[in-house]
Short mmCIF file of C-alpha atoms and ligand atoms in Angstrom, two decimals:
data_model
loop_
_atom_site.label_atom_id
_atom_site.label_comp_id
_atom_site.label_asym_id
_atom_site.label_seq_id
_atom_site.Cartn_x
_atom_site.Cartn_y
_atom_site.Cartn_z
CA MET A 1 49.37 78.82 55.28
CA GLU A 2 52.92 78.78 56.56
CA PRO A 3 55.75 79.02 53.98
CA ILE A 4 57.01 75.85 52.28
CA LYS A 5 59.87 74.06 54.07
CA TYR A 6 62.65 72.60 51.95
CA ILE A 7 64.33 69.42 53.20
CA GLY A 8 66.75 67.28 51.25
CA LYS A 9 69.84 67.17 49.14
CA GLU A 10 70.67 68.70 45.76
CA ARG A 11 71.61 66.20 43.06
CA THR A 12 75.28 66.30 42.14
CA GLU A 13 75.38 63.63 39.39
CA LYS A 14 74.06 64.24 35.90
CA ILE A 15 70.54 62.94 35.15
CA VAL A 16 70.62 60.05 32.69
CA PHE A 17 67.27 59.32 31.04
CA PRO A 18 66.57 55.74 29.93
CA LYS A 19 66.42 55.30 26.12
CA ASN A 20 62.71 54.59 26.15
CA LEU A 21 61.08 56.61 28.90
CA GLY A 22 57.72 54.82 28.71
CA PHE A 23 55.21 55.99 31.30
CA GLY A 24 55.62 56.41 35.05
CA GLN A 25 58.79 54.32 35.49
CA VAL A 26 61.25 57.02 36.47
CA PHE A 27 60.80 59.63 39.20
CA THR A 28 62.50 62.93 39.92
CA ASP A 29 64.49 63.81 43.04
CA HIS A 30 61.84 65.67 45.06
CA LEU A 31 58.20 65.60 46.11
CA PHE A 32 55.81 68.08 47.65
CA GLU A 33 53.64 67.08 50.59
CA MET A 34 51.34 68.64 53.17
CA ASP A 35 49.03 67.39 55.89
CA TYR A 36 45.46 68.07 56.89
CA ASN A 37 43.43 67.76 60.06
CA ASP A 38 40.24 69.53 61.09
CA GLU A 39 41.98 71.62 63.77
CA GLN A 40 44.86 72.95 61.66
CA GLY A 41 43.45 72.63 58.14
CA TRP A 42 46.21 72.10 55.55
CA HIS A 43 49.62 72.59 57.15
CA ASN A 44 53.24 71.57 57.06
CA PRO A 45 53.85 72.18 53.32
CA THR A 46 57.21 70.66 52.49
CA ILE A 47 59.36 69.96 49.45
CA ARG A 48 61.73 67.13 50.25
CA THR A 49 63.84 64.42 48.70
CA LEU A 50 61.61 61.68 47.28
CA GLU A 51 61.54 58.68 49.54
CA SER A 52 59.09 55.90 50.43
CA LEU A 53 56.01 56.83 52.43
CA LYS A 54 55.85 55.28 55.86
CA MET A 55 52.38 54.39 57.07
CA HIS A 56 50.55 52.43 59.73
CA PRO A 57 49.07 49.16 58.42
CA ALA A 58 45.59 50.41 59.45
CA THR A 59 45.89 53.61 57.36
CA SER A 60 42.32 54.13 56.26
CA PHE A 61 42.65 54.61 52.48
CA ILE A 62 44.38 51.23 52.10
CA HIS A 63 41.24 49.57 53.45
CA TYR A 64 38.40 51.77 52.26
CA GLY A 65 39.84 53.52 49.22
CA GLN A 66 39.51 57.17 50.26
CA THR A 67 42.06 58.39 47.77
CA ILE A 68 42.04 60.63 44.68
CA PHE A 69 44.60 61.78 42.16
CA GLU A 70 45.30 64.02 39.18
CA GLY A 71 47.55 63.76 36.17
CA MET A 72 48.95 66.84 34.42
CA LYS A 73 52.05 67.72 32.46
CA ALA A 74 54.97 70.17 32.31
CA PHE A 75 56.85 70.80 29.08
CA LYS A 76 60.11 72.40 28.03
CA THR A 77 59.29 74.74 25.17
CA VAL A 78 61.46 75.40 22.13
CA GLN A 79 62.27 78.78 23.73
CA GLY A 80 63.66 76.90 26.77
CA ASP A 81 60.79 77.89 29.10
CA VAL A 82 59.13 75.47 31.48
CA VAL A 83 55.33 75.49 31.27
CA LEU A 84 52.41 73.66 32.89
CA PHE A 85 49.31 72.83 30.81
CA ARG A 86 46.07 74.08 32.45
CA PRO A 87 47.18 73.22 36.00
CA GLU A 88 44.39 75.20 37.69
CA VAL A 89 41.76 73.14 35.81
CA HIS A 90 43.38 69.95 37.11
CA LEU A 91 43.56 71.25 40.68
CA GLN A 92 39.93 72.32 40.53
CA ARG A 93 39.05 68.82 39.33
CA LEU A 94 41.01 67.43 42.29
CA ASN A 95 38.72 69.48 44.53
CA ASN A 96 35.63 68.13 42.75
CA SER A 97 36.89 64.60 43.31
CA ALA A 98 37.65 65.45 46.96
CA LYS A 99 34.08 66.64 47.60
CA ARG A 100 32.61 63.42 46.18
CA ILE A 101 34.39 61.17 48.64
CA CYS A 102 34.37 63.42 51.73
CA MET A 103 37.92 64.69 51.51
CA PRO A 104 39.10 68.23 52.26
CA GLU A 105 39.51 70.68 49.39
CA ILE A 106 42.85 72.34 48.72
CA ASP A 107 43.60 76.02 48.14
CA VAL A 108 44.19 75.87 44.37
CA ASP A 109 46.36 79.03 44.29
CA PHE A 110 48.61 77.81 47.09
CA VAL A 111 49.07 74.33 45.64
CA LEU A 112 49.74 75.79 42.19
CA GLU A 113 52.53 77.94 43.66
CA ALA A 114 53.94 74.90 45.50
CA LEU A 115 53.77 72.86 42.29
CA LYS A 116 55.64 75.55 40.38
CA GLU A 117 58.38 75.51 43.05
CA LEU A 118 58.63 71.72 42.87
CA VAL A 119 58.81 71.69 39.07
CA ALA A 120 61.37 74.53 39.12
CA ILE A 121 63.60 72.56 41.51
CA ASP A 122 63.38 69.40 39.37
CA SER A 123 63.26 71.18 36.00
CA ASP A 124 66.40 69.37 34.76
CA TRP A 125 64.20 66.28 34.74
CA ILE A 126 61.94 67.61 32.00
CA PRO A 127 62.85 65.83 28.79
CA ALA A 128 63.09 68.22 25.85
CA ASN A 129 62.25 65.79 23.03
CA LYS A 130 58.95 66.16 21.20
CA GLY A 131 56.45 63.64 22.59
CA GLU A 132 58.13 63.67 25.98
CA SER A 133 57.20 65.66 29.08
CA LEU A 134 57.17 65.71 32.86
CA TYR A 135 54.05 63.95 34.16
CA ILE A 136 52.79 65.45 37.41
CA ARG A 137 50.88 63.21 39.79
CA PRO A 138 49.20 64.95 42.75
CA PHE A 139 47.36 62.53 45.03
CA MET A 140 45.52 62.73 48.33
CA TYR A 141 44.67 60.01 50.80
CA GLY A 142 42.95 59.50 54.13
CA SER A 143 45.69 58.78 56.63
CA ASP A 144 43.93 57.90 59.91
CA PRO A 145 45.36 54.73 61.42
CA ALA A 146 41.90 53.31 62.23
CA LEU A 147 39.64 50.55 60.96
CA GLY A 148 36.18 52.14 61.41
CA VAL A 149 34.38 52.82 58.12
CA ARG A 150 34.07 56.63 58.13
CA PRO A 151 35.79 59.57 56.46
CA SER A 152 39.33 59.95 57.74
CA ASN A 153 40.16 62.89 60.05
CA ASN A 154 43.69 63.23 58.67
CA TYR A 155 44.84 63.52 55.05
CA LYS A 156 48.04 63.86 53.10
CA LEU A 157 48.49 65.56 49.74
CA VAL A 158 51.60 64.49 47.83
CA ILE A 159 52.88 65.55 44.41
CA ILE A 160 55.40 63.41 42.57
CA LEU A 161 56.95 63.98 39.13
CA SER A 162 57.89 61.52 36.42
CA PRO A 163 59.54 62.18 33.04
CA VAL A 164 57.47 60.31 30.44
CA GLY A 165 57.25 59.43 26.76
CA ALA A 166 54.26 57.87 24.99
CA TYR A 167 51.67 56.22 27.25
CA TYR A 168 50.98 53.21 25.04
CA ALA A 169 53.59 50.65 24.04
CA GLU A 170 52.46 51.25 20.43
CA GLY A 171 53.87 54.79 20.75
CA PHE A 172 51.77 56.97 18.46
CA LYS A 173 50.58 54.10 16.28
CA PRO A 174 46.80 53.48 16.23
CA ILE A 175 45.58 51.24 19.03
CA LYS A 176 43.11 48.33 19.13
CA ILE A 177 40.06 48.78 21.32
CA LEU A 178 37.55 46.20 22.57
CA ILE A 179 34.05 47.37 23.50
CA GLN A 180 33.47 45.87 26.89
CA ASP A 181 30.15 44.46 28.07
CA ASP A 182 31.11 41.74 30.54
CA TYR A 183 31.78 44.28 33.29
CA VAL A 184 30.87 47.88 34.09
CA ARG A 185 33.28 50.58 35.20
CA ALA A 186 30.85 53.09 36.68
CA VAL A 187 27.18 53.92 36.97
CA ARG A 188 25.45 57.29 36.94
CA LYS A 189 25.51 58.89 40.41
CA GLY A 190 28.39 56.58 41.33
CA LEU A 191 32.10 57.50 41.31
CA GLY A 192 32.67 57.60 37.56
CA GLU A 193 33.45 61.31 37.27
CA CYS A 194 35.68 61.29 40.34
CA LYS A 195 39.38 60.58 39.77
CA THR A 196 39.59 57.96 42.47
CA ALA A 197 41.51 54.70 42.59
CA ALA A 198 38.30 52.62 42.69
CA ASN A 199 37.51 53.44 39.04
CA TYR A 200 40.89 52.19 37.96
CA ALA A 201 40.64 49.06 40.14
CA ALA A 202 37.25 48.38 38.50
CA SER A 203 38.89 48.52 35.07
CA LEU A 204 41.80 46.14 35.62
CA LEU A 205 40.22 42.73 35.00
CA ALA A 206 38.57 43.82 31.76
CA ALA A 207 41.84 45.40 30.58
CA LYS A 208 43.77 42.24 31.45
CA GLU A 209 41.33 39.99 29.59
CA ALA A 210 41.31 42.34 26.60
CA ALA A 211 45.14 42.45 26.55
CA LYS A 212 45.22 38.63 26.40
CA LYS A 213 43.15 38.87 23.22
CA GLY A 214 45.55 41.46 21.73
CA PHE A 215 43.67 44.68 22.54
CA THR A 216 45.34 47.79 23.93
CA GLN A 217 42.38 49.03 25.98
CA VAL A 218 38.66 48.58 26.52
CA LEU A 219 35.88 51.01 25.73
CA TRP A 220 33.35 51.09 28.55
CA LEU A 221 29.61 51.27 28.02
CA ASP A 222 27.04 52.85 30.31
CA GLY A 223 26.42 50.85 33.47
CA LEU A 224 22.65 50.63 33.11
CA GLU A 225 21.85 49.40 29.62
CA GLN A 226 25.34 48.80 28.27
CA LYS A 227 24.30 50.50 25.05
CA TYR A 228 26.06 53.86 25.09
CA LEU A 229 29.77 54.70 24.83
CA GLN A 230 31.35 56.12 27.99
CA GLU A 231 35.15 56.27 28.00
CA VAL A 232 38.25 54.21 27.40
CA GLY A 233 40.24 53.03 30.45
CA THR A 234 42.64 55.97 30.41
CA MET A 235 41.03 58.37 27.92
CA ASN A 236 37.84 60.07 26.80
CA ILE A 237 36.51 58.95 23.42
CA PHE A 238 35.58 60.97 20.32
CA VAL A 239 33.72 59.59 17.31
CA ASN A 240 34.42 61.17 13.94
CA PHE A 241 31.25 60.73 11.88
CA LYS A 242 31.30 62.17 8.35
CA ASP A 243 28.92 64.98 9.26
CA GLU A 244 29.69 65.47 12.96
CA ILE A 245 32.39 64.89 15.54
CA THR A 246 30.91 63.81 18.82
CA THR A 247 31.88 62.70 22.31
CA PRO A 248 29.75 61.22 25.09
CA ALA A 249 28.09 63.95 27.15
CA LEU A 250 29.29 64.20 30.74
CA ASN A 251 26.61 62.40 32.72
CA GLY A 252 28.29 61.79 36.06
CA SER A 253 29.88 58.48 35.14
CA ILE A 254 32.50 59.88 32.73
CA LEU A 255 35.71 61.61 33.73
CA PRO A 256 35.62 65.28 32.63
CA GLY A 257 38.97 65.21 30.83
CA VAL A 258 41.06 68.36 30.49
CA ILE A 259 42.23 67.33 27.01
CA ARG A 260 38.61 66.43 26.15
CA ARG A 261 37.58 69.97 27.01
CA SER A 262 40.54 71.50 25.16
CA VAL A 263 39.84 69.42 22.02
CA ILE A 264 36.17 70.47 22.02
CA GLN A 265 37.30 74.12 22.14
CA ILE A 266 39.87 73.66 19.35
CA LEU A 267 37.36 71.88 17.10
CA LYS A 268 34.83 74.68 17.66
CA GLU A 269 37.49 77.25 16.77
CA TRP A 270 38.25 75.31 13.60
CA GLY A 271 34.57 75.69 12.70
CA MET A 272 33.85 71.97 12.91
CA LYS A 273 30.59 70.53 14.14
CA ILE A 274 31.29 69.07 17.56
CA THR A 275 28.56 67.78 19.84
CA GLU A 276 28.38 66.20 23.29
CA ARG A 277 25.59 63.63 23.38
CA GLU A 278 24.66 59.99 23.87
CA ILE A 279 26.30 57.73 21.29
CA SER A 280 25.08 54.14 21.06
CA VAL A 281 27.17 51.20 19.88
CA ALA A 282 24.34 50.48 17.39
CA GLU A 283 24.79 53.96 15.87
CA VAL A 284 28.56 53.47 15.57
CA ILE A 285 28.14 50.09 13.87
CA SER A 286 25.41 51.21 11.47
CA SER A 287 27.35 54.32 10.56
CA TYR A 288 30.47 52.20 9.91
CA ASP A 289 28.48 49.84 7.70
CA LYS A 290 27.14 52.78 5.69
CA GLY A 291 30.64 54.22 5.25
CA ASN A 292 29.81 57.26 7.40
CA LEU A 293 32.32 56.67 10.17
CA LEU A 294 35.74 58.18 9.54
CA GLY A 295 37.28 56.93 12.79
CA LEU A 296 37.57 57.32 16.54
CA PHE A 297 40.23 58.78 18.78
CA GLY A 298 40.93 59.02 22.48
CA THR A 299 42.02 62.07 24.45
CA GLY A 300 43.83 62.18 27.78
CA THR A 301 46.66 63.89 29.59
CA ALA A 302 48.84 60.79 29.48
CA ALA A 303 47.78 59.64 26.01
CA ILE A 304 47.28 63.16 24.46
CA ILE A 305 45.51 62.12 21.21
CA SER A 306 45.43 58.44 20.46
CA SER A 307 44.20 57.20 17.13
CA ILE A 308 42.00 54.12 17.24
CA GLY A 309 42.95 51.69 14.47
CA SER A 310 40.28 49.10 15.21
CA LEU A 311 37.17 48.78 17.32
CA THR A 312 35.69 45.39 18.16
CA TYR A 313 32.25 44.64 19.61
CA LYS A 314 31.41 40.97 20.10
CA ASP A 315 32.15 39.48 16.66
CA LYS A 316 31.97 42.80 14.78
CA ASN A 317 35.36 44.22 13.89
CA MET A 318 35.64 47.76 12.52
CA SER A 319 38.96 49.04 11.24
CA PHE A 320 39.97 52.52 10.17
CA ASN A 321 42.51 54.27 7.94
CA ASN A 322 44.45 51.10 7.01
CA GLY A 323 46.40 51.09 10.27
CA GLN A 324 47.48 54.73 9.88
CA PRO A 325 46.45 57.52 12.30
CA GLY A 326 43.36 59.43 11.15
CA GLU A 327 43.86 62.82 9.50
CA LEU A 328 41.94 64.70 12.20
CA ASP A 329 43.77 62.84 14.98
CA VAL A 330 47.14 63.89 13.57
CA LYS A 331 45.95 67.47 13.14
CA LEU A 332 44.76 67.64 16.75
CA PHE A 333 47.92 65.99 18.06
CA ASP A 334 50.05 68.50 16.14
CA GLU A 335 47.95 71.41 17.37
CA LEU A 336 48.25 70.39 21.01
CA SER A 337 51.95 69.59 20.65
CA SER A 338 52.70 72.94 19.08
CA ILE A 339 50.98 74.63 22.02
CA TYR A 340 52.77 72.42 24.59
CA TYR A 341 56.20 73.08 23.13
CA GLY A 342 55.69 76.78 22.44
CA GLU A 343 55.79 76.45 18.65
CA LYS A 344 52.44 78.18 18.41
CA GLU A 345 51.24 81.20 20.35
CA ASP A 346 49.23 80.17 23.43
CA LEU A 347 46.12 82.11 22.44
CA HIS A 348 43.95 80.41 25.06
CA ASN A 349 46.28 81.13 27.99
CA TRP A 350 46.45 77.43 28.72
CA LEU A 351 50.12 77.50 29.68
CA VAL A 352 51.39 78.60 33.07
CA LYS A 353 55.04 79.49 33.09
CA VAL A 354 57.33 78.16 35.81
CA GLU A 355 60.05 80.64 36.73
CA LYS A 356 63.36 78.91 37.15
CA LYS A 357 64.20 79.69 40.75
CA VAL A 358 67.24 78.68 42.64
CA VAL A 359 65.89 77.49 45.96
CA GLU A 360 68.19 76.25 48.66
CA VAL A 361 67.18 72.70 49.51
CA ASN A 362 68.96 71.58 52.67
C1 COI B 401 45.93 60.74 32.74
O1 COI B 401 45.75 60.81 31.53
O2 COI B 401 46.57 61.55 33.39
C2 COI B 401 45.35 59.65 33.49
O3 COI B 401 44.95 59.88 34.57
C3 COI B 401 45.29 58.33 32.88
C4 COI B 401 46.05 57.26 33.61
C5 COI B 401 47.50 57.28 33.47
C6 COI B 401 45.57 56.96 34.96
#
């Protein structure tokens, strides 16, 4: 691959963050992009000033949805270092998504180096407050200007950066979840484990209807029988039974979350019983009724650990911990946060350091 080109201007004014960063509202000064075609492979890697993408109205992904994305985070540690959390796992997952919908894979090592350069250039955009970070959004789309239904011949990979705070408007307060059975998000052997726009499009109507009734998110059930828990719109789900913590096993219709995987590892290291298996709604309800359900929490890059304050299924309403975050949820959130911000030694080698480089952008 040829070296990265740098095009654009350096910022001269000071960065002013809004009081409440929220999620995905503010973007940094630069983006990374590169192009793909069968003859040249990936080429033209460029870091340039962020500006709108120009595209032909027939650009294939707009019509047929050949597009995938990732979400990862960079943090400023208490030592003043800039670190990425498990970026190679995210980039590998991008490649798994790419394979599923006939898109070209990337060279993980090259893109990781490019990402480090991009984050280094925009490192002043990383908020230093606890609970805040730089959200990294790589995405790839089929860019052929053609209306035939077939895999595109040309692709673009773009990485944009956004300083963020808490994902949910509730901040870190427990959220209200509705178990959804009017619609399905994904079916086994479908696109469920692929981080593609279609899964999110499939979730919008249910989320909108749930929001009207006062819920923060929906919990999806399996697409076949609508009996088993799958995932929440933007998170994986964990159920904290008295004698076992469990999360739905990856079955092809669930996104293999990076925080999900990290939490499983942490819980194992803490000596707790953690299983990946089928969990039915009936089991959750009967366990709640018997007093054997301590609570549920969600895990995700954007949401980190999100305590679930109430879970509703049809006319059954289950509430947990009197509106306070569960003890385990807080412990996990603190553990991850102390790794993110360098307060605890990174014993797993989950952090990748970004060297602050001064690169001439012109
Ligand atoms: C993430 O946690 O990064 C997600 O992808 C969830 C959502 C913001 C799409």
